[in-house]
PDB file of C-alpha atoms in Angstrom:
ATOM      1  CA  MET K   1     -46.889  79.575 -99.729  1.00  0.00           C
ATOM      2  CA  PRO K   2     -46.443  80.221 -95.933  1.00  0.00           C
ATOM      3  CA  LEU K   3     -46.315  77.459 -93.616  1.00  0.00           C
ATOM      4  CA  ARG K   4     -49.074  77.212 -91.255  1.00  0.00           C
ATOM      5  CA  GLN K   5     -48.064  76.302 -87.535  1.00  0.00           C
ATOM      6  CA  GLN K   6     -50.708  73.824 -86.106  1.00  0.00           C
ATOM      7  CA  GLU K   7     -51.153  73.508 -82.439  1.00  0.00           C
ATOM      8  CA  THR K   8     -50.830  69.896 -81.379  1.00  0.00           C
ATOM      9  CA  LYS K   9     -52.234  68.757 -78.023  1.00  0.00           C
ATOM     10  CA  SER K  10     -50.684  65.402 -76.795  1.00  0.00           C
ATOM     11  CA  ALA K  11     -52.425  63.463 -74.523  1.00  0.00           C
ATOM     12  CA  VAL K  12     -49.001  62.395 -72.938  1.00  0.00           C
ATOM     13  CA  ARG K  13     -48.085  63.837 -69.763  1.00  0.00           C
ATOM     14  CA  LEU K  14     -44.707  63.392 -68.373  1.00  0.00           C
ATOM     15  CA  PRO K  15     -44.865  62.864 -64.385  1.00  0.00           C
ATOM     16  CA  SER K  16     -42.971  65.208 -62.222  1.00  0.00           C
ATOM     17  CA  VAL K  17     -40.015  64.345 -60.564  1.00  0.00           C
ATOM     18  CA  LEU K  18     -38.245  65.068 -57.220  1.00  0.00           C
ATOM     19  CA  VAL K  19     -34.671  64.310 -56.736  1.00  0.00           C
ATOM     20  CA  ILE K  20     -33.832  64.566 -52.984  1.00  0.00           C
ATOM     21  CA  GLY K  21     -30.046  64.507 -52.551  1.00  0.00           C
ATOM     22  CA  PHE K  22     -28.118  63.895 -48.995  1.00  0.00           C
ATOM     23  CA  THR K  23     -24.867  65.000 -47.488  1.00  0.00           C
ATOM     24  CA  GLY K  24     -24.205  64.558 -43.921  1.00  0.00           C
ATOM     25  CA  HIS K  25     -21.409  63.787 -41.111  1.00  0.00           C
ATOM     26  CA  ARG K  26     -19.968  60.749 -40.409  1.00  0.00           C
ATOM     27  CA  ASP K  27     -19.688  60.336 -36.963  1.00  0.00           C
ATOM     28  CA  LEU K  28     -23.099  60.719 -35.507  1.00  0.00           C
ATOM     29  CA  ALA K  29     -23.901  61.217 -31.995  1.00  0.00           C
ATOM     30  CA  ASP K  30     -27.387  59.663 -31.767  1.00  0.00           C
ATOM     31  CA  GLU K  31     -27.697  57.276 -35.061  1.00  0.00           C
ATOM     32  CA  PRO K  32     -31.257  56.105 -34.288  1.00  0.00           C
ATOM     33  CA  LYS K  33     -32.440  59.873 -33.774  1.00  0.00           C
ATOM     34  CA  CYS K  34     -30.773  60.760 -36.881  1.00  0.00           C
ATOM     35  CA  ARG K  35     -32.453  57.701 -38.643  1.00  0.00           C
ATOM     36  CA  ALA K  36     -35.860  58.781 -37.522  1.00  0.00           C
ATOM     37  CA  LEU K  37     -35.448  62.295 -38.689  1.00  0.00           C
ATOM     38  CA  ILE K  38     -34.376  61.184 -42.059  1.00  0.00           C
ATOM     39  CA  CYS K  39     -37.208  58.857 -42.397  1.00  0.00           C
ATOM     40  CA  ASP K  40     -39.822  61.159 -40.927  1.00  0.00           C
ATOM     41  CA  TYR K  41     -38.753  63.619 -43.812  1.00  0.00           C
ATOM     42  CA  LEU K  42     -38.688  61.303 -46.589  1.00  0.00           C
ATOM     43  CA  ARG K  43     -42.050  59.983 -45.601  1.00  0.00           C
ATOM     44  CA  GLU K  44     -43.303  63.512 -45.741  1.00  0.00           C
ATOM     45  CA  ARG K  45     -42.062  64.409 -49.009  1.00  0.00           C
ATOM     46  CA  LYS K  46     -43.170  60.934 -50.380  1.00  0.00           C
ATOM     47  CA  ALA K  47     -46.734  61.720 -49.501  1.00  0.00           C
ATOM     48  CA  ALA K  48     -46.750  64.959 -50.539  1.00  0.00           C
ATOM     49  CA  THR K  49     -45.238  64.340 -54.079  1.00  0.00           C
ATOM     50  CA  SER K  50     -47.782  63.090 -56.907  1.00  0.00           C
ATOM     51  CA  GLY K  51     -44.987  62.257 -59.292  1.00  0.00           C
ATOM     52  CA  ILE K  52     -41.696  60.356 -59.236  1.00  0.00           C
ATOM     53  CA  ILE K  53     -39.456  60.905 -55.986  1.00  0.00           C
ATOM     54  CA  TYR K  54     -35.896  59.398 -55.929  1.00  0.00           C
ATOM     55  CA  GLY K  55     -32.747  59.871 -53.580  1.00  0.00           C
ATOM     56  CA  VAL K  56     -29.370  60.522 -54.600  1.00  0.00           C
ATOM     57  CA  SER K  57     -26.293  60.060 -52.289  1.00  0.00           C
ATOM     58  CA  SER K  58     -23.225  58.402 -51.564  1.00  0.00           C
ATOM     59  CA  ALA K  59     -22.970  55.284 -49.326  1.00  0.00           C
ATOM     60  CA  ALA K  60     -20.310  56.573 -46.955  1.00  0.00           C
ATOM     61  CA  ALA K  61     -20.552  55.621 -43.498  1.00  0.00           C
ATOM     62  CA  GLY K  62     -22.679  57.819 -41.260  1.00  0.00           C
ATOM     63  CA  GLY K  63     -25.236  59.991 -42.602  1.00  0.00           C
ATOM     64  CA  ASP K  64     -25.106  58.973 -46.084  1.00  0.00           C
ATOM     65  CA  LEU K  65     -25.584  55.473 -45.377  1.00  0.00           C
ATOM     66  CA  LEU K  66     -28.696  56.313 -43.071  1.00  0.00           C
ATOM     67  CA  PHE K  67     -30.205  58.103 -45.758  1.00  0.00           C
ATOM     68  CA  ALA K  68     -29.504  55.523 -48.322  1.00  0.00           C
ATOM     69  CA  GLU K  69     -30.950  52.828 -46.082  1.00  0.00           C
ATOM     70  CA  SER K  70     -34.050  55.036 -45.428  1.00  0.00           C
ATOM     71  CA  CYS K  71     -34.740  55.411 -49.070  1.00  0.00           C
ATOM     72  CA  ILE K  72     -34.611  51.629 -49.349  1.00  0.00           C
ATOM     73  CA  GLU K  73     -36.818  51.069 -46.559  1.00  0.00           C
ATOM     74  CA  LEU K  74     -39.216  53.564 -47.858  1.00  0.00           C
ATOM     75  CA  GLU K  75     -39.249  52.174 -51.369  1.00  0.00           C
ATOM     76  CA  ILE K  76     -37.881  55.386 -52.696  1.00  0.00           C
ATOM     77  CA  PRO K  77     -35.433  54.694 -55.671  1.00  0.00           C
ATOM     78  CA  LEU K  78     -32.157  55.252 -55.095  1.00  0.00           C
ATOM     79  CA  ARG K  79     -28.974  56.197 -56.992  1.00  0.00           C
ATOM     80  CA  VAL K  80     -25.620  55.864 -55.330  1.00  0.00           C
ATOM     81  CA  LEU K  81     -22.740  58.206 -56.438  1.00  0.00           C
ATOM     82  CA  LEU K  82     -19.157  56.889 -55.119  1.00  0.00           C
ATOM     83  CA  PRO K  83     -16.382  59.143 -54.588  1.00  0.00           C
ATOM     84  CA  LEU K  84     -13.909  56.206 -55.561  1.00  0.00           C
ATOM     85  CA  PRO K  85     -14.239  52.763 -57.205  1.00  0.00           C
ATOM     86  CA  GLN K  86     -15.791  50.385 -54.819  1.00  0.00           C
ATOM     87  CA  GLU K  87     -12.330  48.290 -54.128  1.00  0.00           C
ATOM     88  CA  TYR K  88     -11.056  51.777 -52.801  1.00  0.00           C
ATOM     89  CA  PHE K  89     -13.997  53.069 -51.170  1.00  0.00           C
ATOM     90  CA  GLN K  90     -14.240  49.836 -49.068  1.00  0.00           C
ATOM     91  CA  LYS K  91     -11.052  50.722 -47.409  1.00  0.00           C
ATOM     92  CA  ASP K  92     -12.820  53.439 -45.495  1.00  0.00           C
ATOM     93  CA  PHE K  93     -15.088  51.157 -43.668  1.00  0.00           C
ATOM     94  CA  ASP K  94     -15.094  48.777 -41.004  1.00  0.00           C
ATOM     95  CA  THR K  95     -16.271  45.312 -41.968  1.00  0.00           C
ATOM     96  CA  ALA K  96     -19.911  45.676 -40.406  1.00  0.00           C
ATOM     97  CA  THR K  97     -20.472  48.993 -41.952  1.00  0.00           C
ATOM     98  CA  TRP K  98     -19.353  48.002 -45.314  1.00  0.00           C
ATOM     99  CA  LEU K  99     -21.597  45.145 -45.559  1.00  0.00           C
ATOM    100  CA  ARG K 100     -24.177  47.484 -44.701  1.00  0.00           C
ATOM    101  CA  ALA K 101     -23.229  49.616 -47.692  1.00  0.00           C
ATOM    102  CA  ALA K 102     -22.775  46.902 -50.103  1.00  0.00           C
ATOM    103  CA  GLN K 103     -26.315  45.951 -49.230  1.00  0.00           C
ATOM    104  CA  VAL K 104     -27.407  49.284 -50.151  1.00  0.00           C
ATOM    105  CA  MET K 105     -25.349  49.150 -53.525  1.00  0.00           C
ATOM    106  CA  SER K 106     -26.892  46.024 -54.237  1.00  0.00           C
ATOM    107  CA  LYS K 107     -30.510  47.638 -53.954  1.00  0.00           C
ATOM    108  CA  ALA K 108     -29.916  50.759 -55.716  1.00  0.00           C
ATOM    109  CA  VAL K 109     -31.053  51.835 -59.296  1.00  0.00           C
ATOM    110  CA  SER K 110     -27.508  52.643 -60.022  1.00  0.00           C
ATOM    111  CA  VAL K 111     -24.122  53.141 -58.655  1.00  0.00           C
ATOM    112  CA  ASP K 112     -21.839  55.275 -60.220  1.00  0.00           C
ATOM    113  CA  VAL K 113     -18.532  56.422 -59.335  1.00  0.00           C
ATOM    114  CA  THR K 114     -17.803  60.096 -59.677  1.00  0.00           C
ATOM    115  CA  GLY K 115     -14.158  60.610 -58.422  1.00  0.00           C
ATOM    116  CA  ASN K 116     -10.436  59.540 -59.175  1.00  0.00           C
ATOM    117  CA  HIS K 117      -8.999  56.832 -56.995  1.00  0.00           C
ATOM    118  CA  GLU K 118      -5.644  58.569 -57.096  1.00  0.00           C
ATOM    119  CA  LEU K 119      -7.092  61.798 -55.673  1.00  0.00           C
ATOM    120  CA  ARG K 120      -9.036  60.578 -52.547  1.00  0.00           C
ATOM    121  CA  GLU K 121      -9.922  63.828 -51.369  1.00  0.00           C
ATOM    122  CA  GLU K 122     -10.878  65.595 -54.680  1.00  0.00           C
ATOM    123  CA  GLY K 123     -12.872  62.218 -55.488  1.00  0.00           C
ATOM    124  CA  TYR K 124     -14.997  62.964 -52.203  1.00  0.00           C
ATOM    125  CA  TYR K 125     -15.455  66.786 -53.229  1.00  0.00           C
ATOM    126  CA  GLU K 126     -16.548  65.803 -56.831  1.00  0.00           C
ATOM    127  CA  CYS K 127     -18.937  63.175 -55.479  1.00  0.00           C
ATOM    128  CA  GLY K 128     -20.512  66.021 -53.059  1.00  0.00           C
ATOM    129  CA  ILE K 129     -20.541  68.419 -56.154  1.00  0.00           C
ATOM    130  CA  GLU K 130     -22.297  65.804 -58.364  1.00  0.00           C
ATOM    131  CA  THR K 131     -24.809  65.070 -55.698  1.00  0.00           C
ATOM    132  CA  VAL K 132     -25.788  68.799 -55.497  1.00  0.00           C
ATOM    133  CA  GLN K 133     -26.018  69.191 -59.118  1.00  0.00           C
ATOM    134  CA  GLN K 134     -28.277  65.954 -59.680  1.00  0.00           C
ATOM    135  CA  SER K 135     -30.533  67.211 -57.098  1.00  0.00           C
ATOM    136  CA  GLN K 136     -33.538  69.496 -56.739  1.00  0.00           C
ATOM    137  CA  LEU K 137     -33.723  69.461 -52.639  1.00  0.00           C
ATOM    138  CA  MET K 138     -31.014  68.675 -50.461  1.00  0.00           C
ATOM    139  CA  ILE K 139     -30.945  67.188 -46.944  1.00  0.00           C
ATOM    140  CA  ALA K 140     -27.926  67.909 -44.809  1.00  0.00           C
ATOM    141  CA  LEU K 141     -27.290  66.465 -41.507  1.00  0.00           C
ATOM    142  CA  TRP K 142     -25.417  69.031 -39.610  1.00  0.00           C
ATOM    143  CA  MET K 143     -23.974  67.885 -36.193  1.00  0.00           C
ATOM    144  CA  GLY K 144     -24.075  71.491 -34.863  1.00  0.00           C
ATOM    145  CA  SER K 145     -20.198  72.266 -34.383  1.00  0.00           C
ATOM    146  CA  ARG K 146     -19.290  76.116 -34.866  1.00  0.00           C
ATOM    147  CA  ARG K 147     -16.400  77.187 -36.678  1.00  0.00           C
ATOM    148  CA  GLU K 148     -14.849  78.307 -33.702  1.00  0.00           C
ATOM    149  CA  GLU K 149     -14.565  74.671 -32.417  1.00  0.00           C
ATOM    150  CA  TRP K 150     -12.908  73.439 -35.478  1.00  0.00           C
ATOM    151  CA  GLU K 151     -10.049  76.074 -35.692  1.00  0.00           C
ATOM    152  CA  GLU K 152      -6.965  75.800 -33.739  1.00  0.00           C
ATOM    153  CA  PRO K 153      -6.840  78.340 -30.920  1.00  0.00           C
ATOM    154  CA  ARG K 154      -4.945  81.539 -32.227  1.00  0.00           C
ATOM    155  CA  LYS K 155      -1.910  82.541 -30.242  1.00  0.00           C
ATOM    156  CA  LEU K 156      -1.841  86.173 -29.608  1.00  0.00           C
TER     157      LEU K 156
END
């Protein structure tokens, strides 16, 4: 006797989820302006999203920290990804900035280490890749440098 498939209609509806990731420069020329731009964009996305919204970012000095603080200020849940264990990551901060990062991590939904403390540069790279992989939308805070400005002048 053949099996009959029945259509079942569930009353359960899962909410939509928007995961916003962040990447950005450490040295910011105008931190208040950068913070305002990040907050304004997050407010817009939060207002336009009917489901769950949360942020994913490192807590590195500069843009990452501004994004993380903005999420917390706007009551957007935040997942923090670290390139190194906290005791090694802390070495990349001055005291005042580390206190801000520690405050962010204490309020985050989760704090996960993605990198290896023995390979510092690779840890930062892996953290960036993991941020992109976990995100549906990325915000990038780019300070406008052109590639020619980064390279050493070529001798002819």
